[in-house]
């Protein structure tokens, strides 16, 4: 039996995502009511520019006083899509204190201060849902928090930023340079005017922190995530990758250590075999590969950004939270019981692809091999080409601790016969 009194929703932010959330709430009102068991009413929309025309939203709902909106007391759910750390953090905790649950798409805030948000929600008996914070429309947070709650997840690896995937895909398939591919991404609206957060890996690092925390039931903050951007990836790197039967992706990788006593979280470009499912993820799409003990290997794929995909995730959370409100219940909160430490990048065991510019004379390969041996790094393959006194040497290693590989590279730079290190890239997915 449907309740007639509507559940009231406050919307913080009415940009690309917020306006789409408002539109769907209006046009699909009857369906949402049937799925929830009660009508849902948009009770207020907080914005920075009140004079802007917002089609489909009654002018009397618009306010610039977000604090007063979340303090009203009759609000059941607050949807936060303004982004950033403040004032979002204060508005969310204020909403909890005044009896409202929260649906958020704020990856930066969750990665930086998720533990305190969870604590505030728990203190006031409210929900905190955030499916839209990672991978847009792809159902990922709820499967990790609920569907796989009885399993042990050992690894989460994925493409979680559509802008960087679009750029790298263009470099791979069209032979475009980085700047050319970035210009195309900007023209098509995939890249912001300032793309730093995307191309330097900050966006993906925030998502990695969230995923690692959920997957391993431990607290992982943004500062715990090792991060490398992809601005140094070149056409030569793609040529080398193709010779190995690989492509290059910017990956977010969260792993449990072999002994199960620690975890790691990292973001960096990596070569992956063309046979790996992530290698075929094209354009601005996202995909996340999950490895669990009982479930095995699972892959989640779809559009990772944009107004409609992100709004879809927000509305899914809104339905779940409203159902909880009707049942006077809450969904899963923070699960951080393992309290596993986050190991530094130097402890991560991985493979390397290293391209060296060297002198084309006898004994160079032996010198290079000696340096690898002295640092305990085993060589898998070597390819050497040279003419006119100069040569290139490409070394692919077996798996070794990242610290050992980094030490190897520093020692190589000191050899008189090594003119320079042209590129260094990790090899993943094998």
Coordinates of C-alpha atoms in Angstrom, one line a residue:
X1 CA 0.0 0.0 0.0
X2 CA 1.4 3.4 -1.0
X3 CA 1.9 6.1 1.5
X4 CA 0.3 9.4 0.4
X5 CA 2.6 11.8 2.3
X6 CA 5.5 12.5 0.0
X7 CA 9.2 12.1 0.9
X8 CA 10.8 15.4 0.5
X9 CA 14.2 15.8 -1.3
X10 CA 16.6 18.7 -1.2
X11 CA 18.9 19.1 -4.1
X12 CA 22.3 20.8 -3.5
X13 CA 23.7 21.8 -6.9
X14 CA 21.9 22.1 -10.2
X15 CA 24.6 21.8 -12.9
X16 CA 24.9 19.1 -15.5
X17 CA 24.1 16.3 -13.0
X18 CA 21.8 18.1 -10.7
X19 CA 19.5 19.4 -13.4
X20 CA 19.3 15.9 -14.8
X21 CA 18.4 14.5 -11.4
X22 CA 15.6 17.1 -11.1
X23 CA 14.3 16.3 -14.6
X24 CA 14.1 12.6 -14.0
X25 CA 12.4 13.1 -10.6
X26 CA 9.8 15.1 -12.4
X27 CA 9.3 13.1 -15.6
X28 CA 9.4 9.7 -13.8
X29 CA 7.6 10.7 -10.7
X30 CA 4.9 8.0 -10.9
X31 CA 7.4 5.2 -11.6
X32 CA 9.6 6.4 -8.7
X33 CA 6.6 6.5 -6.4
X34 CA 5.6 3.0 -7.4
X35 CA 9.1 1.7 -6.8
X36 CA 9.6 3.4 -3.5
X37 CA 6.1 3.0 -2.0
X38 CA 5.5 6.8 -1.6
X39 CA 5.7 9.9 -3.7
X40 CA 8.9 11.8 -3.9
X41 CA 8.8 15.6 -3.9
X42 CA 11.6 18.0 -4.8
X43 CA 11.3 20.4 -1.9
X44 CA 14.2 22.8 -2.7
X45 CA 17.2 23.4 -4.9
X46 CA 20.3 25.2 -3.7
X47 CA 22.3 27.0 -6.3
X48 CA 25.0 29.7 -6.6
X49 CA 23.3 31.6 -9.5
X50 CA 19.6 32.0 -8.8
X51 CA 18.9 34.1 -11.9
X52 CA 19.8 31.3 -14.3
X53 CA 16.8 29.8 -16.1
X54 CA 16.3 26.2 -15.0
X55 CA 13.8 24.5 -17.2
X56 CA 11.3 22.3 -15.3
X57 CA 12.1 23.6 -11.9
X58 CA 9.6 26.0 -10.2
X59 CA 11.3 29.3 -9.4
X60 CA 10.0 29.2 -5.8
X61 CA 12.2 26.0 -5.2
X62 CA 15.4 27.9 -5.9
X63 CA 17.5 29.2 -3.1
X64 CA 21.0 30.3 -2.5
X65 CA 20.9 29.4 1.2
X66 CA 21.9 25.8 1.2
X67 CA 22.4 25.7 4.9
X68 CA 18.8 26.8 5.6
X69 CA 17.5 24.2 3.2
X70 CA 19.2 21.3 4.9
X71 CA 18.2 22.6 8.3
X72 CA 14.5 22.8 7.5
X73 CA 13.7 19.6 9.5
X74 CA 11.1 18.3 7.0
X75 CA 13.6 17.2 4.5
X76 CA 14.0 13.4 4.2
X77 CA 16.9 13.1 1.8
X78 CA 19.5 15.5 0.7
X79 CA 21.1 14.9 -2.7
X80 CA 24.6 16.6 -2.9
X81 CA 26.1 17.1 -6.3
X82 CA 28.0 20.4 -5.8
X83 CA 31.4 18.6 -5.4
X84 CA 34.5 19.8 -3.5
X85 CA 35.3 19.4 0.2
X86 CA 33.7 22.6 1.6
X87 CA 30.9 23.6 2.0
X88 CA 29.8 20.1 1.0
X89 CA 31.2 18.4 4.1
X90 CA 29.4 20.9 6.5
X91 CA 26.2 20.7 4.6
X92 CA 26.2 16.9 4.6
X93 CA 26.8 16.7 8.4
X94 CA 24.2 19.4 9.0
X95 CA 21.7 17.4 7.0
X96 CA 22.4 14.3 9.1
X97 CA 22.0 16.3 12.3
X98 CA 18.6 17.5 11.1
X99 CA 17.2 14.1 10.2
X100 CA 18.0 13.7 6.6
X101 CA 19.9 10.9 4.8
X102 CA 22.3 11.9 2.1
X103 CA 23.0 10.7 -1.5
X104 CA 26.3 12.1 -2.8
X105 CA 28.4 12.0 -5.9
X106 CA 31.4 13.7 -4.1
X107 CA 34.4 11.5 -4.7
X108 CA 36.9 14.1 -3.4
X109 CA 35.1 14.5 -0.1
X110 CA 34.5 10.8 0.4
X111 CA 38.2 10.0 -0.3
X112 CA 39.5 12.6 2.0
X113 CA 37.0 12.4 4.9
X114 CA 34.7 9.4 4.4
X115 CA 35.3 8.1 7.9
X116 CA 33.9 11.2 9.6
X117 CA 30.9 11.3 7.2
X118 CA 30.1 7.7 8.1
X119 CA 30.5 8.5 11.8
X120 CA 28.1 11.4 11.5
X121 CA 25.5 9.4 9.6
X122 CA 25.7 6.6 12.2
X123 CA 25.4 9.0 15.1
X124 CA 22.2 10.4 13.7
X125 CA 20.8 7.2 12.3
X126 CA 20.9 8.2 8.7
X127 CA 22.1 6.8 5.4
X128 CA 25.1 7.8 3.3
X129 CA 24.9 6.4 -0.2
X130 CA 27.4 7.4 -3.0
X131 CA 27.1 5.1 -6.0
X132 CA 27.6 8.1 -8.4
X133 CA 31.0 9.0 -6.8
X134 CA 32.8 6.2 -8.7
X135 CA 32.3 5.1 -12.4
X136 CA 29.1 7.1 -13.1
X137 CA 26.2 4.8 -14.1
X138 CA 28.1 1.6 -13.5
X139 CA 26.7 -0.3 -10.5
X140 CA 29.9 -0.8 -8.6
X141 CA 29.7 0.5 -5.0
X142 CA 26.5 -1.4 -4.1
X143 CA 27.9 -4.8 -5.5
X144 CA 31.1 -4.3 -3.5
X145 CA 29.2 -3.2 -0.3
X146 CA 26.4 -5.7 -0.5
X147 CA 26.5 -8.4 -3.2
X148 CA 30.2 -9.3 -2.4
X149 CA 29.9 -8.7 1.3
X150 CA 30.2 -12.4 2.0
X151 CA 33.3 -12.9 -0.2
X152 CA 36.9 -11.9 0.1
X153 CA 38.1 -9.4 -2.5
X154 CA 41.8 -9.6 -3.4
X155 CA 42.1 -7.1 -6.2
X156 CA 40.2 -4.3 -7.9
X157 CA 41.7 -2.9 -11.1
X158 CA 40.0 -0.6 -13.5
X159 CA 39.7 2.4 -15.8
X160 CA 37.8 4.9 -13.7
X161 CA 38.4 8.1 -15.6
X162 CA 36.8 8.6 -19.0
X163 CA 38.8 11.6 -20.1
X164 CA 42.1 9.8 -19.8
X165 CA 40.8 6.7 -21.4
X166 CA 39.6 8.7 -24.4
X167 CA 43.0 10.4 -24.8
X168 CA 44.9 7.1 -24.6
X169 CA 42.5 5.4 -26.9
X170 CA 43.0 8.1 -29.5
X171 CA 46.8 7.8 -29.1
X172 CA 46.6 4.1 -29.6
X173 CA 44.1 3.8 -32.5
X174 CA 44.8 7.0 -34.4
X175 CA 48.5 7.5 -33.6
X176 CA 47.7 10.9 -32.2
X177 CA 50.1 12.7 -29.9
X178 CA 49.1 13.5 -26.3
X179 CA 48.4 17.2 -27.0
X180 CA 46.4 16.4 -30.2
X181 CA 44.3 13.8 -28.3
X182 CA 43.8 16.2 -25.4
X183 CA 42.6 18.9 -27.8
X184 CA 40.0 16.5 -29.3
X185 CA 38.8 15.5 -25.8
X186 CA 38.4 19.1 -24.9
X187 CA 36.5 19.9 -28.1
X188 CA 34.1 17.0 -27.5
X189 CA 33.5 18.0 -23.9
X190 CA 35.3 15.0 -22.3
X191 CA 38.1 17.2 -20.8
X192 CA 37.7 20.3 -18.7
X193 CA 39.4 23.6 -19.6
X194 CA 41.9 22.7 -16.9
X195 CA 42.3 18.9 -17.3
X196 CA 44.8 18.5 -14.4
X197 CA 42.6 16.5 -12.1
X198 CA 42.0 14.0 -14.8
X199 CA 45.4 13.7 -16.6
X200 CA 47.5 13.8 -13.5
X201 CA 45.4 11.1 -11.9
X202 CA 43.9 13.0 -9.0
X203 CA 40.3 12.0 -10.0
X204 CA 41.2 8.4 -10.4
X205 CA 43.2 8.4 -7.1
X206 CA 40.1 9.6 -5.1
X207 CA 38.1 6.8 -6.7
X208 CA 40.8 4.3 -5.9
X209 CA 40.7 5.3 -2.2
X210 CA 37.0 4.7 -2.1
X211 CA 37.1 1.4 -3.8
X212 CA 40.0 0.1 -1.7
X213 CA 38.2 1.1 1.5
X214 CA 35.1 -0.8 0.6
X215 CA 36.8 -3.8 -1.0
X216 CA 39.2 -4.5 1.9
X217 CA 37.0 -3.3 4.8
X218 CA 39.7 -0.8 5.9
X219 CA 40.2 3.0 5.8
X220 CA 42.1 4.2 2.8
X221 CA 42.4 8.0 2.4
X222 CA 43.4 9.9 -0.7
X223 CA 46.9 10.5 0.7
X224 CA 47.4 6.8 0.9
X225 CA 47.1 6.4 -2.9
X226 CA 50.2 6.4 -5.0
X227 CA 49.6 8.5 -8.1
X228 CA 51.2 9.1 -11.5
X229 CA 49.7 11.0 -14.3
X230 CA 49.7 10.1 -18.0
X231 CA 51.0 13.3 -19.6
X232 CA 54.4 11.7 -20.3
X233 CA 53.0 8.8 -22.3
X234 CA 54.3 9.0 -25.9
X235 CA 53.7 7.5 -29.3
X236 CA 56.9 5.5 -28.8
X237 CA 55.5 4.0 -25.6
X238 CA 52.5 2.8 -27.6
X239 CA 54.8 1.4 -30.3
X240 CA 56.7 -0.6 -27.7
X241 CA 53.4 -1.8 -26.2
X242 CA 52.2 -3.0 -29.5
X243 CA 55.4 -5.0 -30.0
X244 CA 54.6 -6.7 -26.7
X245 CA 51.0 -7.4 -27.7
X246 CA 49.8 -4.7 -25.2
X247 CA 48.1 -1.3 -25.0
X248 CA 48.4 1.4 -22.4
X249 CA 45.7 2.5 -19.9
X250 CA 45.6 4.7 -16.9
X251 CA 44.7 2.2 -14.2
X252 CA 43.5 2.4 -10.6
X253 CA 44.7 -0.7 -8.8
X254 CA 43.8 -1.8 -5.3
X255 CA 45.3 -5.0 -4.0
X256 CA 45.5 -7.1 -0.9
X257 CA 49.0 -8.3 -0.1
X258 CA 49.9 -12.0 -0.6
X259 CA 49.9 -12.5 3.1
X260 CA 46.7 -10.6 3.6
X261 CA 48.3 -8.3 6.2
X262 CA 48.2 -5.1 4.2
X263 CA 46.7 -3.4 1.1
X264 CA 48.0 -1.0 -1.6
X265 CA 46.2 1.5 -3.7
X266 CA 47.8 3.2 -6.8
X267 CA 47.0 5.0 -10.0
X268 CA 49.5 5.1 -12.9
X269 CA 49.7 4.4 -16.7
X270 CA 50.4 0.7 -17.4
X271 CA 50.8 -1.7 -20.3
X272 CA 48.2 -4.4 -20.3
X273 CA 47.9 -7.4 -22.7
X274 CA 45.4 -7.0 -25.5
X275 CA 43.9 -10.3 -24.2
X276 CA 42.9 -8.6 -20.9
X277 CA 39.2 -7.4 -20.8
X278 CA 40.3 -3.9 -19.9
X279 CA 42.3 -3.5 -23.1
X280 CA 39.2 -3.4 -25.2
X281 CA 37.6 -0.5 -23.2
X282 CA 37.4 2.3 -25.8
X283 CA 36.5 6.0 -25.9
X284 CA 35.4 7.6 -22.6
X285 CA 34.0 4.4 -21.1
X286 CA 35.0 3.0 -17.7
X287 CA 35.4 -0.6 -16.6
X288 CA 36.4 -2.2 -13.3
X289 CA 37.8 -5.7 -12.9
X290 CA 37.2 -7.3 -9.5
X291 CA 38.9 -10.5 -8.3
X292 CA 37.3 -12.3 -5.4
X293 CA 38.0 -15.7 -3.8
X294 CA 34.6 -17.3 -4.3
X295 CA 33.0 -15.2 -7.1
X296 CA 36.2 -15.3 -9.2
X297 CA 36.7 -12.5 -11.8
X298 CA 34.0 -10.0 -12.4
X299 CA 34.0 -7.0 -14.7
X300 CA 31.7 -3.9 -14.5
X301 CA 31.5 -1.8 -17.7
X302 CA 29.7 1.3 -18.9
X303 CA 29.7 5.1 -19.2
X304 CA 31.6 6.6 -16.3
X305 CA 30.6 10.2 -16.5
X306 CA 28.1 12.7 -17.9
X307 CA 24.8 14.1 -16.7
X308 CA 22.5 11.2 -17.5
X309 CA 24.7 8.3 -16.5
X310 CA 25.7 10.0 -13.2
X311 CA 22.1 11.0 -12.5
X312 CA 21.0 7.4 -13.0
X313 CA 23.4 6.3 -10.2
X314 CA 22.1 9.2 -8.0
X315 CA 18.4 8.2 -8.6
X316 CA 19.2 4.5 -7.8
X317 CA 20.6 5.6 -4.5
X318 CA 17.7 7.9 -3.9
X319 CA 15.2 5.0 -4.4
X320 CA 17.2 2.8 -1.9
X321 CA 17.4 5.6 0.7
X322 CA 13.7 6.5 0.4
X323 CA 12.8 2.8 0.9
X324 CA 14.9 2.7 4.0
X325 CA 13.1 5.9 5.3
X326 CA 9.8 4.2 4.8
X327 CA 10.9 1.1 6.7
X328 CA 12.6 3.2 9.4
X329 CA 15.9 1.4 8.6
X330 CA 19.3 2.3 7.3
X331 CA 21.5 0.5 4.8
X332 CA 25.1 -0.6 5.3
X333 CA 27.5 1.9 6.9
X334 CA 31.2 1.9 7.1
X335 CA 33.0 -1.4 7.3
X336 CA 36.6 -0.9 8.4
X337 CA 37.0 -3.7 10.9
X338 CA 40.1 -5.1 9.3
X339 CA 42.2 -2.0 10.0
X340 CA 44.8 -3.1 7.5
X341 CA 47.8 -0.8 6.9
X342 CA 48.3 0.7 3.5
X343 CA 51.8 -0.3 2.2
X344 CA 54.0 2.2 0.3
X345 CA 54.5 1.9 -3.4
X346 CA 58.0 0.5 -2.9
X347 CA 56.5 -2.7 -1.5
X348 CA 54.3 -3.3 -4.5
X349 CA 55.5 -6.2 -6.7
X350 CA 55.1 -5.5 -10.4
X351 CA 56.8 -5.7 -13.8
X352 CA 58.6 -3.0 -15.6
X353 CA 59.1 -2.0 -19.3
X354 CA 62.2 0.2 -19.4
X355 CA 63.5 1.8 -22.6
X356 CA 67.2 3.1 -22.5
X357 CA 69.2 5.1 -24.9
X358 CA 72.7 3.6 -24.8
X359 CA 76.0 3.7 -26.6
X360 CA 76.2 1.2 -29.5
X361 CA 79.3 -0.7 -28.5
X362 CA 80.3 -4.1 -27.1
X363 CA 79.7 -4.7 -23.4
X364 CA 76.7 -2.4 -22.9
X365 CA 74.2 -5.2 -22.5
X366 CA 76.4 -6.9 -20.0
X367 CA 76.7 -3.7 -17.9
X368 CA 73.0 -3.2 -17.9
X369 CA 72.3 -6.8 -17.0
X370 CA 74.8 -6.6 -14.1
X371 CA 72.9 -3.6 -12.7
X372 CA 69.7 -5.5 -12.8
X373 CA 71.3 -8.5 -11.1
X374 CA 72.9 -6.4 -8.4
X375 CA 69.4 -5.1 -7.4
X376 CA 67.8 -8.5 -7.4
X377 CA 65.6 -7.9 -10.5
X378 CA 65.3 -10.7 -13.0
X379 CA 65.1 -9.8 -16.7
X380 CA 62.4 -11.4 -18.8
X381 CA 63.2 -10.1 -22.3
X382 CA 65.7 -7.7 -23.9
X383 CA 65.5 -6.0 -27.3
X384 CA 68.4 -3.9 -28.7
X385 CA 68.6 -1.8 -31.9
X386 CA 71.4 0.5 -32.9
X387 CA 73.3 2.4 -35.6
X388 CA 75.8 5.2 -35.9
X389 CA 77.1 4.8 -32.4
X390 CA 73.7 5.1 -30.7
X391 CA 71.3 2.4 -29.7
X392 CA 68.1 1.7 -27.9
X393 CA 67.7 -1.0 -25.3
X394 CA 64.3 -2.2 -24.2
X395 CA 64.2 -4.4 -21.0
X396 CA 61.1 -6.1 -19.7
X397 CA 61.5 -7.5 -16.2
X398 CA 59.9 -10.2 -14.2
X399 CA 57.9 -9.2 -11.1
X400 CA 59.9 -7.5 -8.4
X401 CA 59.3 -5.0 -5.6
X402 CA 58.9 -1.5 -7.0
X403 CA 61.6 -0.2 -4.7
X404 CA 64.1 -2.6 -6.3
X405 CA 63.1 -1.6 -9.8
X406 CA 63.3 2.1 -8.9
X407 CA 66.8 1.5 -7.5
X408 CA 67.8 -0.3 -10.7
X409 CA 66.7 2.7 -12.8
X410 CA 68.7 5.1 -10.7
X411 CA 71.8 2.9 -11.0
X412 CA 71.3 2.7 -14.7
X413 CA 71.3 6.5 -15.0
X414 CA 74.8 6.5 -13.6
X415 CA 76.3 4.2 -16.2
X416 CA 78.6 6.1 -18.7
X417 CA 77.2 3.9 -21.5
X418 CA 73.6 4.9 -20.7
X419 CA 72.7 8.2 -22.5
X420 CA 69.3 8.4 -20.9
X421 CA 66.1 6.6 -19.8
X422 CA 63.6 7.2 -22.5
X423 CA 60.6 5.7 -20.7
X424 CA 59.6 3.6 -17.8
X425 CA 56.2 1.9 -17.5
X426 CA 54.7 -0.8 -15.4
X427 CA 53.2 -3.9 -16.9
X428 CA 50.0 -5.1 -15.4
X429 CA 47.1 -7.6 -16.0
X430 CA 49.1 -10.8 -16.4

